[in-house]
Amino acid sequence: MSRSLVERLSYAPLCQFRFNRLILKHVLLAPLALGVATVHAQSAPMILPQTQIVADPVQDTASTEGSDSYKPALVTVGKVAAQPKDIPASVTTITRQRMDDQHMTSVDEALRNTPGITAVTYGDGTSYFQSRGYPAEVQFDGLPANNGLQYLPQFDLALYDRVEVLRGPAGLLQGFGNPGGTVNLVRKRPQDEFALTGSVSAGSWDRYRTAWDVTGPLNDSGTVKGRFGFAGEDENAFVDKTGSDQGLLYGSLAFDLDPDTQLTVGAAHQKIRLDGFDYGLSTYTNGSFVNAKRSGFYGTDWSHADTDMTELYADLVHQFGNGWQNRTAINYRTSDVASKYGYVDGPVNLDNTADYWLQRQHDRYRWLGVDSYVSGPFELFGRTHELMVGINYASTHQRSVSGGTSGGVVDVLNINQPNVDIPYTFGTTSDTSQVGVYGQVTFKPTDGLSLIIGGRQNHYESSRQTRLPSVQPTVDDPTQNKFTPYAGIVQNLGYGLSAYASYSDIFTPSQAFQSTFNGSVLKPRTGKQAEVGLKGDWLDGRLGASVAVFQIDDKNRPIADDAHPTYWVAQGQARTRGVETELTGKLLPNWDVQAGYTYLQSELRGQAAVAGTAQDAEEPKHLLKLWNTYRFQAEPLNNWRVGGGVRAQSRTTRNNTSYQGGYAVIDGLIGYQINPHYDLALNVNNLLDRTYYARVPSSYYGLYGDPRNATLTLNVKF
């Protein structure tokens, strides 16, 4: 009988792990010790137990781990697992294989390499992400968490099996939010068979990293499975005087309560420390870029940010039979960020002097999501159709305090600020909540035609309160109730092709602080998206392609009232049109590719619009992303692989005041499989050392993109 996970782990040496550079360097020896221990544990013949496997269409069948593919068999961003070709929308998945091949370790890196997504680096170790002219929303394993992605730290990518991205409005799934798209971060889950994977790496700027993951049955019958892992990283950035270290611990347990019911519970905890982080430079007062070196540091020696993140989750899946199932899930995430820093406060004078600001702040966030739905087939008029109905609740709480003081006028090329005490002088709390009932019916009048009709009735509440300098009464925003419809059609054309069309409504609640001069609250933002496209699926599902054309119309956008400062008017209108194409999968059994091109044309419209002004100037009109890996099969190169890719974009700007021309960044990979258990890979980013801005400077700070850098990784797998 095979050993359980607990028995196998008893062979691994006990060690204490601390996430700092000294320990990480010594951990480079860990794969050898663990490899020897695991080989010893596997020396006896292994016979897997006879186990009743509980199928979970929502998660397990869509898992990309171990698939060795860039193309997922199924996606779950629509809750019920479905093939990408059957979804009447643009959907992209960054699989576990793609992450590993390109040595992605953060959500930022995954989205930066996702077709159709623009990732912009922010100075505090976070980023913001745009799609189709709007900020992207986020789901944590299918549970919506509005305002949980932008400008916020995220868990290490070691926690996730895949990153799914649906571009365009997702009101049916997300509730109220932005129409740009939704990112679904899907966690790894306990597996039925024992597996131990790990990696250690060293790279440019003294970057050291290790990540280990173990999963498998915890009892002889296999009805209890577990997964445990950690990841630690320590590095100095290419910017002078900056660095970071972080550590992640996670674990989950899956219980087969009976042959038809599975309960999964899990938790994750991560700490992040940024030292000397820097927001970069703005432009000169005449609008030109400051002529400064890429590695220049414009913060303070004592700048730092400490992040403490925790996540608890559970889901219960029950199979009723005849294809019907229920999934009920809950997710609770907290993020605590304390920081103190300094930055260049506005444009730089031509003599390289500028105002300087010192700031201290502490933000606490809490997200709670609960979701329950049933789905399955039903018979009508002699044909089989599909139904999904559900209800979910999501709430967000934020408590923030901050304070600041002037650092005077400084020479930006020689900043030396003392570490002064900065009291908190401003504080607020805010709460939002929404509850929605949603449903979707997929009618199949013929074998090749699917008609999809759905909608969501949503109830939204929000409030805010000033806590400093004095406690003020709570201000409640207007309660919003809105039905959001959705419709789509998919027609199988044969030869692996399908055509689709879809329509989505947009609704974003108004906020109480955005009032008109006469005291009324602004009208809610409304709009719609229409999308048509073609999808292809060939080579038994190993290769997929898509092309989409879309238009988003957005009305009642809040804009500042020029005649009455601090007040607003709902005159803003915008139209975004575009084309998206993508190719993902295996061109050959040993050649994986993921490529996407986006053409985006966005403009502000209406009374307050300036002709030709883009709705989101930081998103390029042309965006190309490509990555491919080729694994040699013939000797003497049969253990080698090579990979490469490019991220290219056209001209962009911030605030239409400073512009960056188009550029391309090329990345590369060379790898060697030492044996079935050990693999060595060298990833080189920005191979040609292209100088570019990851965030274009404007009246406030901008940041250079990373220069050429390399990482050598030893991967271990048993």
XYZ file of C-alpha atoms in Angstrom:
718
model
C 0.000 0.000 0.000
C 1.308 3.475 -0.860
C 2.451 5.789 1.868
C 0.320 8.769 2.766
C 1.643 12.315 2.449
C 2.341 12.449 6.190
C 4.464 9.285 5.990
C 6.387 10.585 2.991
C 7.075 13.901 4.662
C 8.583 12.080 7.630
C 11.616 11.420 5.450
C 12.237 15.121 4.857
C 14.678 16.780 7.238
C 13.282 19.271 9.685
C 14.624 22.750 9.213
C 13.862 26.271 10.229
C 13.313 28.706 7.365
C 13.716 32.449 7.620
C 13.061 34.714 4.696
C 16.265 36.681 4.498
C 19.175 36.667 2.114
C 21.575 34.646 4.240
C 19.138 31.768 4.722
C 18.013 31.854 1.102
C 21.579 31.386 -0.080
C 21.951 28.314 2.110
C 18.618 26.952 0.879
C 20.261 26.467 -2.522
C 21.426 23.131 -1.095
C 17.896 22.038 -0.193
C 16.933 20.293 -3.467
C 19.796 17.822 -3.141
C 18.829 16.866 0.401
C 15.148 16.645 -0.427
C 15.838 14.716 -3.591
C 17.881 12.084 -1.751
C 15.247 11.811 0.964
C 12.418 11.428 -1.524
C 14.225 8.866 -3.650
C 14.790 6.827 -0.474
C 11.093 7.140 0.376
C 10.148 5.904 -3.097
C 12.553 2.960 -3.190
C 9.734 0.500 -2.409
C 7.241 -0.371 -5.165
C 4.287 2.026 -5.061
C 0.708 0.774 -5.391
C -1.949 3.472 -5.383
C -4.947 2.830 -3.123
C -8.380 2.166 -4.570
C -9.945 5.566 -3.954
C -13.323 7.010 -4.804
C -12.484 10.222 -6.656
C -14.937 13.056 -6.175
C -15.096 14.960 -9.448
C -15.248 18.708 -9.087
C -16.049 20.203 -12.507
C -15.528 23.675 -11.097
C -11.911 23.172 -10.155
C -10.143 19.847 -10.677
C -10.988 19.304 -14.344
C -9.910 22.866 -15.138
C -6.571 22.568 -13.320
C -3.592 23.413 -15.515
C -0.968 21.994 -13.168
C 0.829 19.092 -14.828
C -0.881 19.702 -18.181
C 2.401 20.810 -19.844
C 0.338 23.206 -21.944
C -0.308 26.912 -22.412
C -3.919 26.201 -23.379
C -6.390 25.208 -20.655
C -8.881 22.447 -21.295
C -11.516 24.407 -19.358
C -11.899 27.817 -17.738
C -13.903 28.726 -14.639
C -14.096 32.521 -14.844
C -17.779 31.975 -15.716
C -18.207 29.791 -12.594
C -19.244 26.602 -14.410
C -16.249 24.991 -16.084
C -16.466 25.473 -19.861
C -14.286 25.167 -22.916
C -12.956 28.559 -24.033
C -14.565 28.165 -27.465
C -18.029 27.929 -25.870
C -17.768 31.292 -24.059
C -19.046 34.297 -26.083
C -16.329 36.611 -24.761
C -12.569 37.130 -24.918
C -10.898 34.880 -22.348
C -7.173 34.305 -21.740
C -5.518 31.924 -19.280
C -1.941 32.053 -18.034
C -1.386 28.404 -17.128
C 0.981 26.937 -14.576
C 3.259 25.753 -17.396
C 3.462 29.245 -18.877
C 4.261 30.705 -15.450
C 7.032 28.185 -14.858
C 8.581 28.500 -18.323
C 8.842 32.275 -18.041
C 9.695 32.201 -14.311
C 6.737 34.369 -13.339
C 6.527 34.861 -9.588
C 3.965 37.654 -9.143
C 0.464 38.522 -10.290
C 1.996 41.628 -11.839
C 4.270 39.502 -14.050
C 1.395 37.254 -15.105
C -0.840 40.160 -16.118
C 2.040 42.057 -17.715
C 2.363 39.108 -20.093
C -1.378 38.615 -20.670
C -2.699 39.688 -24.082
C -4.987 42.705 -23.913
C -3.844 43.823 -20.439
C -1.757 46.922 -19.774
C 0.191 46.711 -16.510
C 1.622 49.955 -15.120
C 4.209 49.842 -12.318
C 3.584 51.964 -9.232
C 6.316 53.082 -6.863
C 5.241 51.193 -3.751
C 5.746 47.690 -5.105
C 2.282 47.478 -6.638
C 0.805 48.003 -10.103
C -2.461 48.915 -11.736
C -3.984 47.063 -14.665
C -6.102 48.324 -17.536
C -8.178 46.494 -20.147
C -10.226 48.002 -22.961
C -9.741 51.456 -21.491
C -10.786 50.665 -17.913
C -9.363 49.250 -14.671
C -9.686 45.481 -14.307
C -11.628 43.909 -11.435
C -10.655 40.718 -9.596
C -12.089 37.451 -8.323
C -10.436 35.207 -5.762
C -11.192 31.692 -6.984
C -14.468 32.804 -8.549
C -15.639 35.077 -5.713
C -15.833 38.772 -6.698
C -13.761 41.258 -4.689
C -14.312 44.737 -6.095
C -11.390 47.129 -5.667
C -9.181 44.213 -4.650
C -6.573 44.418 -7.423
C -5.521 47.955 -8.299
C -2.597 49.523 -6.389
C -2.634 46.653 -3.893
C -0.104 43.962 -2.943
C -1.021 40.447 -4.054
C -0.047 36.960 -2.958
C 2.979 35.313 -4.543
C 2.136 33.443 -7.753
C 3.267 30.183 -6.119
C -0.204 30.039 -4.545
C -2.040 29.813 -7.871
C -2.737 27.166 -10.482
C -3.681 29.680 -13.159
C -4.701 33.263 -13.878
C -7.868 33.620 -15.957
C -8.776 36.938 -17.581
C -12.165 37.773 -19.077
C -12.021 41.050 -20.999
C -15.080 43.256 -21.142
C -17.952 43.818 -18.663
C -18.709 40.974 -16.277
C -21.692 42.339 -14.384
C -23.340 38.913 -14.281
C -20.356 37.555 -12.348
C -18.871 40.614 -10.679
C -21.794 42.804 -9.788
C -21.107 46.527 -9.897
C -17.687 47.467 -11.175
C -15.621 48.615 -14.113
C -16.283 47.328 -17.638
C -12.660 46.586 -18.536
C -12.535 42.969 -17.444
C -12.158 40.526 -14.582
C -9.062 38.667 -13.379
C -9.793 35.311 -11.714
C -6.922 34.112 -9.490
C -7.412 30.354 -9.110
C -5.533 28.594 -6.304
C -3.780 25.251 -6.396
C -5.780 22.454 -4.761
C -4.888 19.214 -2.964
C -4.228 16.375 -5.397
C -5.030 12.648 -5.266
C -1.430 11.544 -5.825
C 1.741 12.459 -4.002
C 3.840 15.166 -5.646
C 6.754 17.244 -4.433
C 7.903 20.218 -6.478
C 10.362 22.947 -5.680
C 12.774 25.456 -7.073
C 15.719 27.570 -6.038
C 16.967 30.485 -8.070
C 19.542 33.243 -8.079
C 19.568 36.271 -10.313
C 20.569 39.827 -11.042
C 20.644 42.404 -8.241
C 21.224 39.690 -5.628
C 17.803 38.153 -6.150
C 17.427 34.842 -4.322
C 14.251 32.792 -4.256
C 13.001 29.385 -3.223
C 9.556 27.803 -3.448
C 8.408 24.324 -2.355
C 5.074 22.575 -2.639
C 3.927 19.132 -1.519
C 0.532 17.507 -2.054
C -1.121 14.111 -1.822
C -3.328 11.832 0.308
C -3.110 12.097 4.084
C -4.719 8.736 4.859
C -4.605 5.275 3.329
C -8.062 5.506 1.788
C -7.267 8.826 0.099
C -10.415 10.513 1.428
C -8.333 13.264 3.022
C -5.840 15.145 0.867
C -3.518 17.992 1.697
C -1.365 20.626 0.113
C 1.311 22.695 1.827
C 3.880 25.074 0.458
C 6.038 28.108 0.982
C 7.913 30.644 -1.097
C 10.585 33.076 0.008
C 12.386 35.801 -1.876
C 15.017 38.417 -1.129
C 16.365 40.912 -3.651
C 17.877 44.274 -4.336
C 16.189 46.105 -7.208
C 18.098 47.745 -10.055
C 17.247 51.118 -8.491
C 19.945 52.228 -6.040
C 19.238 51.757 -2.304
C 16.050 49.726 -2.868
C 15.272 46.136 -1.996
C 12.603 43.787 -0.734
C 12.043 40.457 0.929
C 8.911 38.407 1.303
C 7.693 35.062 2.548
C 4.538 33.072 1.811
C 3.090 30.081 3.659
C -0.038 28.292 2.455
C -1.931 25.087 3.034
C -5.230 23.414 2.208
C -7.115 20.231 3.067
C -9.735 18.416 1.000
C -12.178 16.001 2.655
C -14.312 13.522 0.738
C -17.276 13.648 3.102
C -19.044 11.034 0.977
C -18.761 9.840 -2.627
C -20.661 12.917 -3.827
C -19.463 15.674 -1.476
C -16.091 17.327 -1.053
C -15.104 20.046 1.419
C -11.927 22.053 0.888
C -10.519 24.474 3.448
C -7.329 26.482 3.233
C -5.294 29.440 4.387
C -2.395 31.570 3.206
C -0.210 34.152 4.917
C 2.389 36.441 3.383
C 4.691 39.183 4.632
C 6.362 41.717 2.357
C 9.033 44.222 3.327
C 10.092 47.031 1.000
C 13.175 49.017 1.913
C 14.007 52.356 0.331
C 11.226 52.132 -2.222
C 11.023 54.961 -4.703
C 8.310 56.651 -6.744
C 10.771 58.057 -9.286
C 10.753 61.460 -10.955
C 8.178 63.701 -12.567
C 8.984 65.794 -15.649
C 10.682 69.178 -15.852
C 8.404 72.212 -15.613
C 8.620 72.554 -19.420
C 7.243 69.021 -19.859
C 10.469 67.325 -20.935
C 11.824 64.222 -19.200
C 14.515 64.653 -16.568
C 17.841 63.419 -17.907
C 18.724 60.987 -15.126
C 20.172 57.493 -14.907
C 17.864 54.495 -14.805
C 19.127 53.381 -11.399
C 18.686 56.807 -9.813
C 17.063 56.838 -6.365
C 14.770 59.729 -5.429
C 13.298 58.475 -2.166
C 14.739 58.565 1.346
C 17.163 56.170 3.014
C 14.506 55.344 5.611
C 11.552 54.785 3.251
C 9.853 51.454 3.870
C 6.551 49.607 3.563
C 5.474 46.539 5.502
C 2.593 44.382 4.265
C 0.900 41.593 6.186
C -1.669 39.533 4.212
C -3.876 36.662 5.308
C -6.486 34.667 3.438
C -8.929 32.018 4.710
C -11.234 30.109 2.399
C -13.518 27.113 2.113
C -15.729 25.560 -0.522
C -18.219 22.719 -0.460
C -19.107 20.891 -3.669
C -21.965 18.400 -3.832
C -22.947 16.266 -6.826
C -26.709 15.644 -6.958
C -26.499 13.256 -9.904
C -27.617 13.617 -13.519
C -24.974 16.333 -13.990
C -26.329 18.682 -11.306
C -24.041 20.141 -8.670
C -23.869 22.843 -6.036
C -20.823 24.831 -5.017
C -20.866 27.028 -1.924
C -17.724 28.999 -1.179
C -16.478 31.633 1.242
C -13.339 33.741 1.088
C -11.929 36.159 3.674
C -8.834 38.233 2.923
C -7.071 40.915 4.944
C -4.227 43.207 3.996
C -2.399 45.496 6.397
C 0.044 47.997 4.854
C 2.139 50.413 6.932
C 4.524 52.757 5.150
C 6.663 55.838 5.591
C 8.414 57.500 2.670
C 9.323 60.618 0.758
C 8.845 61.643 -2.869
C 9.376 64.471 -5.345
C 6.215 66.570 -5.053
C 5.431 67.839 -8.539
C 7.392 68.987 -11.582
C 11.168 69.483 -11.394
C 12.592 72.949 -12.012
C 15.124 73.321 -14.804
C 17.893 73.678 -12.192
C 17.003 70.162 -10.897
C 15.279 71.450 -7.759
C 11.767 70.488 -6.701
C 9.409 70.451 -3.762
C 9.667 67.363 -1.598
C 7.029 65.677 0.557
C 7.336 63.270 3.479
C 4.437 60.954 4.210
C 3.335 58.213 6.579
C 0.231 56.049 6.229
C -1.391 52.868 7.438
C -4.121 51.091 5.456
C -6.155 48.087 6.549
C -8.329 46.248 4.029
C -10.815 43.438 4.445
C -12.667 41.523 1.748
C -15.414 38.995 2.440
C -17.082 36.993 -0.293
C -19.741 34.284 -0.139
C -21.160 32.547 -3.186
C -23.509 29.612 -3.764
C -24.909 28.324 -7.025
C -26.398 25.227 -8.595
C -25.900 24.174 -12.181
C -26.851 21.316 -14.409
C -28.680 20.118 -17.536
C -32.418 19.981 -18.132
C -34.640 18.637 -20.905
C -36.977 20.822 -22.954
C -38.594 20.099 -26.337
C -36.563 16.937 -26.687
C -33.188 18.656 -26.273
C -30.735 19.114 -23.398
C -30.028 22.629 -22.144
C -28.061 24.051 -19.183
C -29.053 26.196 -16.231
C -27.102 28.031 -13.551
C -28.651 30.052 -10.711
C -26.925 31.480 -7.686
C -26.563 34.183 -5.081
C -23.477 35.919 -3.736
C -22.457 38.558 -1.232
C -19.327 40.679 -1.241
C -18.147 43.359 1.161
C -15.067 45.544 1.428
C -13.864 47.489 4.459
C -10.986 49.962 4.428
C -9.545 51.912 7.347
C -6.828 54.440 6.471
C -4.816 56.983 8.422
C -2.118 59.237 7.024
C -0.025 62.285 7.715
C 2.488 64.359 5.860
C 4.901 67.248 6.094
C 6.956 69.266 3.676
C 10.541 68.285 3.074
C 11.294 71.691 1.575
C 12.964 72.290 -1.759
C 15.623 69.725 -2.660
C 18.154 68.976 -5.343
C 16.555 65.865 -6.851
C 19.994 64.485 -7.777
C 21.180 64.731 -4.173
C 18.320 64.050 -1.759
C 19.141 63.805 1.938
C 16.096 63.936 4.203
C 16.184 63.300 7.966
C 13.803 60.700 9.411
C 11.391 63.006 11.232
C 8.302 62.099 13.210
C 5.122 62.347 11.102
C 1.886 62.202 13.108
C -1.342 60.930 11.603
C -3.573 63.899 10.766
C -6.165 62.432 8.423
C -8.166 59.217 8.720
C -11.209 57.612 7.120
C -13.109 54.366 7.059
C -15.213 53.144 4.163
C -17.504 50.184 3.681
C -19.154 48.751 0.602
C -21.361 45.719 0.221
C -23.381 44.123 -2.523
C -25.655 41.131 -2.742
C -26.853 39.736 -6.025
C -29.037 36.985 -7.406
C -27.892 35.782 -10.804
C -28.853 33.208 -13.376
C -27.941 32.005 -16.826
C -29.668 29.643 -19.231
C -27.925 28.093 -22.214
C -30.464 26.890 -24.752
C -29.275 24.484 -27.421
C -31.933 24.376 -30.156
C -29.505 22.479 -32.413
C -26.292 20.564 -31.851
C -24.193 23.463 -33.076
C -26.090 26.463 -31.702
C -26.099 27.860 -28.148
C -28.291 30.763 -27.061
C -27.219 32.224 -23.701
C -29.507 34.486 -21.686
C -28.635 35.696 -18.220
C -28.910 38.489 -15.743
C -28.196 39.689 -12.258
C -30.307 41.662 -9.796
C -27.861 43.518 -7.582
C -28.220 45.574 -4.396
C -25.337 47.895 -3.484
C -24.624 49.926 -0.343
C -21.644 52.053 0.650
C -20.672 54.493 3.381
C -17.666 56.438 4.626
C -16.666 58.237 7.786
C -13.954 60.746 8.610
C -12.002 59.672 11.734
C -9.224 62.275 11.818
C -8.658 65.088 12.629
C -12.021 64.536 14.350
C -14.738 61.923 14.181
C -17.546 62.959 11.847
C -20.965 61.380 11.207
C -21.078 58.486 8.770
C -22.090 59.474 5.243
C -24.183 56.890 3.393
C -24.140 56.754 -0.384
C -27.455 56.266 -2.161
C -28.557 52.636 -2.156
C -28.405 51.220 -5.663
C -30.562 48.449 -7.112
C -30.033 47.411 -10.695
C -30.778 44.515 -13.010
C -27.902 43.790 -15.379
C -28.798 41.682 -18.427
C -26.482 39.542 -20.504
C -27.025 37.741 -23.799
C -24.831 35.712 -26.088
C -24.934 33.353 -29.035
C -22.397 30.761 -30.184
C -22.684 28.969 -33.528
C -20.499 26.021 -34.455
C -19.301 26.558 -38.036
C -17.462 23.270 -38.421
C -13.767 22.726 -39.096
C -13.067 23.647 -35.465
C -14.517 27.152 -35.851
C -17.295 28.855 -33.946
C -18.759 32.346 -34.252
C -20.185 34.302 -31.351
C -21.841 37.559 -30.396
C -22.633 38.973 -26.957
C -24.187 41.977 -25.256
C -23.508 43.241 -21.709
C -24.824 46.124 -19.629
C -22.596 48.415 -17.546
C -23.633 49.977 -14.245
C -21.382 51.756 -11.722
C -22.977 53.302 -8.621
C -22.615 57.006 -7.902
C -20.710 58.144 -4.814
C -22.021 60.589 -2.229
C -18.871 62.738 -2.258
C -19.381 63.384 -5.981
C -22.309 65.791 -5.793
C -23.482 68.495 -8.168
C -23.460 72.206 -7.329
C -27.192 72.092 -6.520
C -26.577 69.308 -3.982
C -27.940 66.333 -5.899
C -26.024 63.078 -6.244
C -24.706 62.253 -9.684
C -26.535 59.803 -11.857
C -24.987 56.316 -11.872
C -22.612 55.514 -14.708
C -24.265 53.353 -17.333
C -23.262 51.830 -20.606
C -23.132 48.753 -22.772
C -20.748 46.536 -24.687
C -21.336 44.652 -27.911
C -18.818 42.040 -29.045
C -18.589 39.659 -31.991
C -15.864 37.178 -32.721
C -14.548 33.913 -34.097
C -12.888 31.129 -32.118
C -10.991 28.091 -33.318
C -10.111 24.858 -31.573
C -7.899 22.317 -33.324
C -5.549 19.379 -32.801
C -7.898 17.682 -30.308
C -8.095 20.838 -28.206
C -4.356 21.460 -28.021
C -4.431 24.666 -30.117
C -6.882 27.549 -29.926
C -7.288 30.910 -31.607
C -9.702 33.812 -31.406
C -10.464 37.183 -32.925
C -12.906 39.660 -31.398
C -14.311 43.068 -32.305
C -15.949 45.116 -29.541
C -17.452 48.491 -28.724
C -18.037 49.928 -25.243
C -20.190 53.013 -24.696
C -19.937 54.660 -21.290
C -22.219 57.479 -20.095
C -22.613 59.690 -17.010
C -18.920 59.610 -16.223
C -18.147 61.962 -13.288
C -16.072 64.954 -14.374
C -15.024 68.022 -12.410
C -17.313 71.057 -12.662
C -15.062 73.834 -13.958
C -17.593 76.499 -12.952
C -17.823 75.211 -9.392
C -14.607 73.740 -7.932
C -14.983 70.616 -5.723
C -18.301 69.782 -7.441
C -19.053 67.377 -10.249
C -21.237 66.938 -13.312
C -22.286 63.710 -15.033
C -21.531 64.828 -18.574
C -18.668 62.480 -19.315
C -19.072 60.054 -22.181
C -16.609 57.665 -23.734
C -16.482 55.170 -26.554
C -13.926 52.407 -26.835
C -13.566 50.237 -29.908
C -11.051 47.553 -30.592
C -9.893 44.298 -32.082
C -8.263 41.470 -30.134
C -6.609 38.380 -31.560
C -4.974 35.476 -29.775
C -3.266 32.166 -30.557
C -2.574 29.726 -27.708
C -1.465 26.117 -27.483
C 0.781 23.641 -29.230
C 1.739 24.333 -32.835
C 3.672 21.067 -32.620
C 3.772 18.483 -29.808
C 6.991 20.107 -28.585
C 6.264 23.748 -29.485
C 4.084 25.875 -27.169
C 3.007 29.399 -28.018
C 0.835 32.167 -26.611
C 0.472 35.318 -28.666
C -1.984 38.176 -28.731
C -2.446 41.487 -30.531
C -4.786 44.277 -29.425
C -5.902 47.340 -31.344
C -7.603 49.868 -29.081
C -9.230 53.140 -30.034
C -10.749 55.061 -27.141
C -11.972 58.610 -26.925
C -13.837 60.912 -24.593
C -17.072 62.272 -26.018
C -19.784 64.728 -25.058
C -19.748 68.363 -23.984
C -16.635 68.252 -21.800
C -14.468 66.215 -24.161
C -11.524 67.640 -26.048
C -11.492 66.274 -29.576
C -9.182 63.297 -29.939
C -8.549 62.841 -26.193
C -8.144 59.191 -25.300
C -10.351 57.714 -22.592
C -7.276 56.020 -21.079
C -4.067 57.518 -22.411
C -1.843 54.948 -20.678
C -3.163 52.097 -22.803
C -1.438 51.898 -26.188
C -3.362 51.796 -29.434
C -1.301 48.784 -30.537
C -0.230 46.061 -28.106
C 1.566 42.831 -29.033
C 2.523 40.050 -26.617
C 4.219 36.815 -27.636
C 5.928 33.957 -25.841
C 6.878 30.527 -27.160
C 8.941 27.564 -25.989
C 10.431 24.844 -28.193
C 11.561 21.539 -26.670
C 14.048 19.620 -28.785
C 13.270 15.945 -29.293
C 16.104 14.584 -31.437
C 19.514 13.775 -30.001
C 21.891 15.278 -29.046
C 19.610 18.224 -28.089
C 16.692 16.152 -26.813
C 17.008 17.445 -23.227
C 17.278 21.095 -24.218
C 14.626 23.760 -24.737
C 14.688 27.363 -25.865
C 12.097 30.066 -25.527
C 11.587 33.694 -26.287
C 9.049 36.419 -26.512
C 8.336 40.065 -27.046
C 6.145 42.726 -25.480
C 5.684 45.604 -27.909
C 3.442 48.643 -27.786
C 2.824 51.943 -29.534
C 3.062 55.463 -28.107
C 1.463 56.244 -24.740
C 1.101 59.244 -22.463
C -0.045 60.301 -19.016
C -2.425 63.235 -18.767
C -1.613 64.075 -22.405
C 1.369 66.125 -21.239
C 4.338 63.803 -21.769
C 4.668 61.024 -24.312
C 6.705 57.877 -24.708
C 7.245 56.451 -28.163
C 6.588 52.840 -29.021
C 9.038 50.209 -27.820
C 9.609 46.449 -27.668
C 11.086 44.343 -24.869
C 12.491 40.911 -25.760
C 12.862 38.063 -23.246
C 14.594 34.709 -23.629
C 14.969 31.258 -22.102
C 17.352 28.320 -22.363
C 16.737 25.200 -20.328
C 18.193 21.735 -19.803
C 16.455 18.679 -18.304
C 19.143 16.984 -16.235
C 16.963 13.937 -15.486
C 13.259 13.328 -14.753
C 13.648 14.981 -11.337
C 15.973 17.939 -11.946
C 15.801 20.736 -14.476
C 17.917 23.848 -15.003
C 16.657 27.050 -16.651
C 18.182 30.436 -17.459
C 15.686 33.256 -18.071
C 16.902 36.584 -19.440
C 14.519 39.539 -19.432
C 14.946 42.631 -21.608
C 17.571 40.779 -23.598
C 18.517 43.826 -25.678
C 18.562 46.107 -22.617
C 15.915 48.457 -23.980
C 15.476 51.687 -21.985
C 11.807 52.512 -21.476
C 9.386 53.811 -18.869
C 7.177 51.318 -17.061
C 5.198 54.378 -15.943
C 5.562 57.471 -18.082
C 6.550 60.538 -16.007
C 4.033 63.366 -15.811
C 3.404 66.118 -13.267
C 3.981 63.313 -10.763
C 6.427 60.457 -10.688
C 7.376 57.972 -13.374
C 9.459 54.808 -13.319
C 11.887 53.085 -15.664
C 11.311 49.505 -16.699
C 13.833 46.883 -15.587
C 17.129 46.772 -17.511
C 18.494 43.454 -18.768
C 18.472 40.871 -15.985
C 18.902 37.121 -15.674
C 17.730 34.364 -13.322
C 19.127 30.841 -13.039
C 16.656 28.323 -11.590
C 17.008 24.715 -10.483
C 13.609 22.998 -10.571
C 12.915 19.815 -8.638
C 10.019 17.419 -9.189
C 9.128 14.062 -7.587
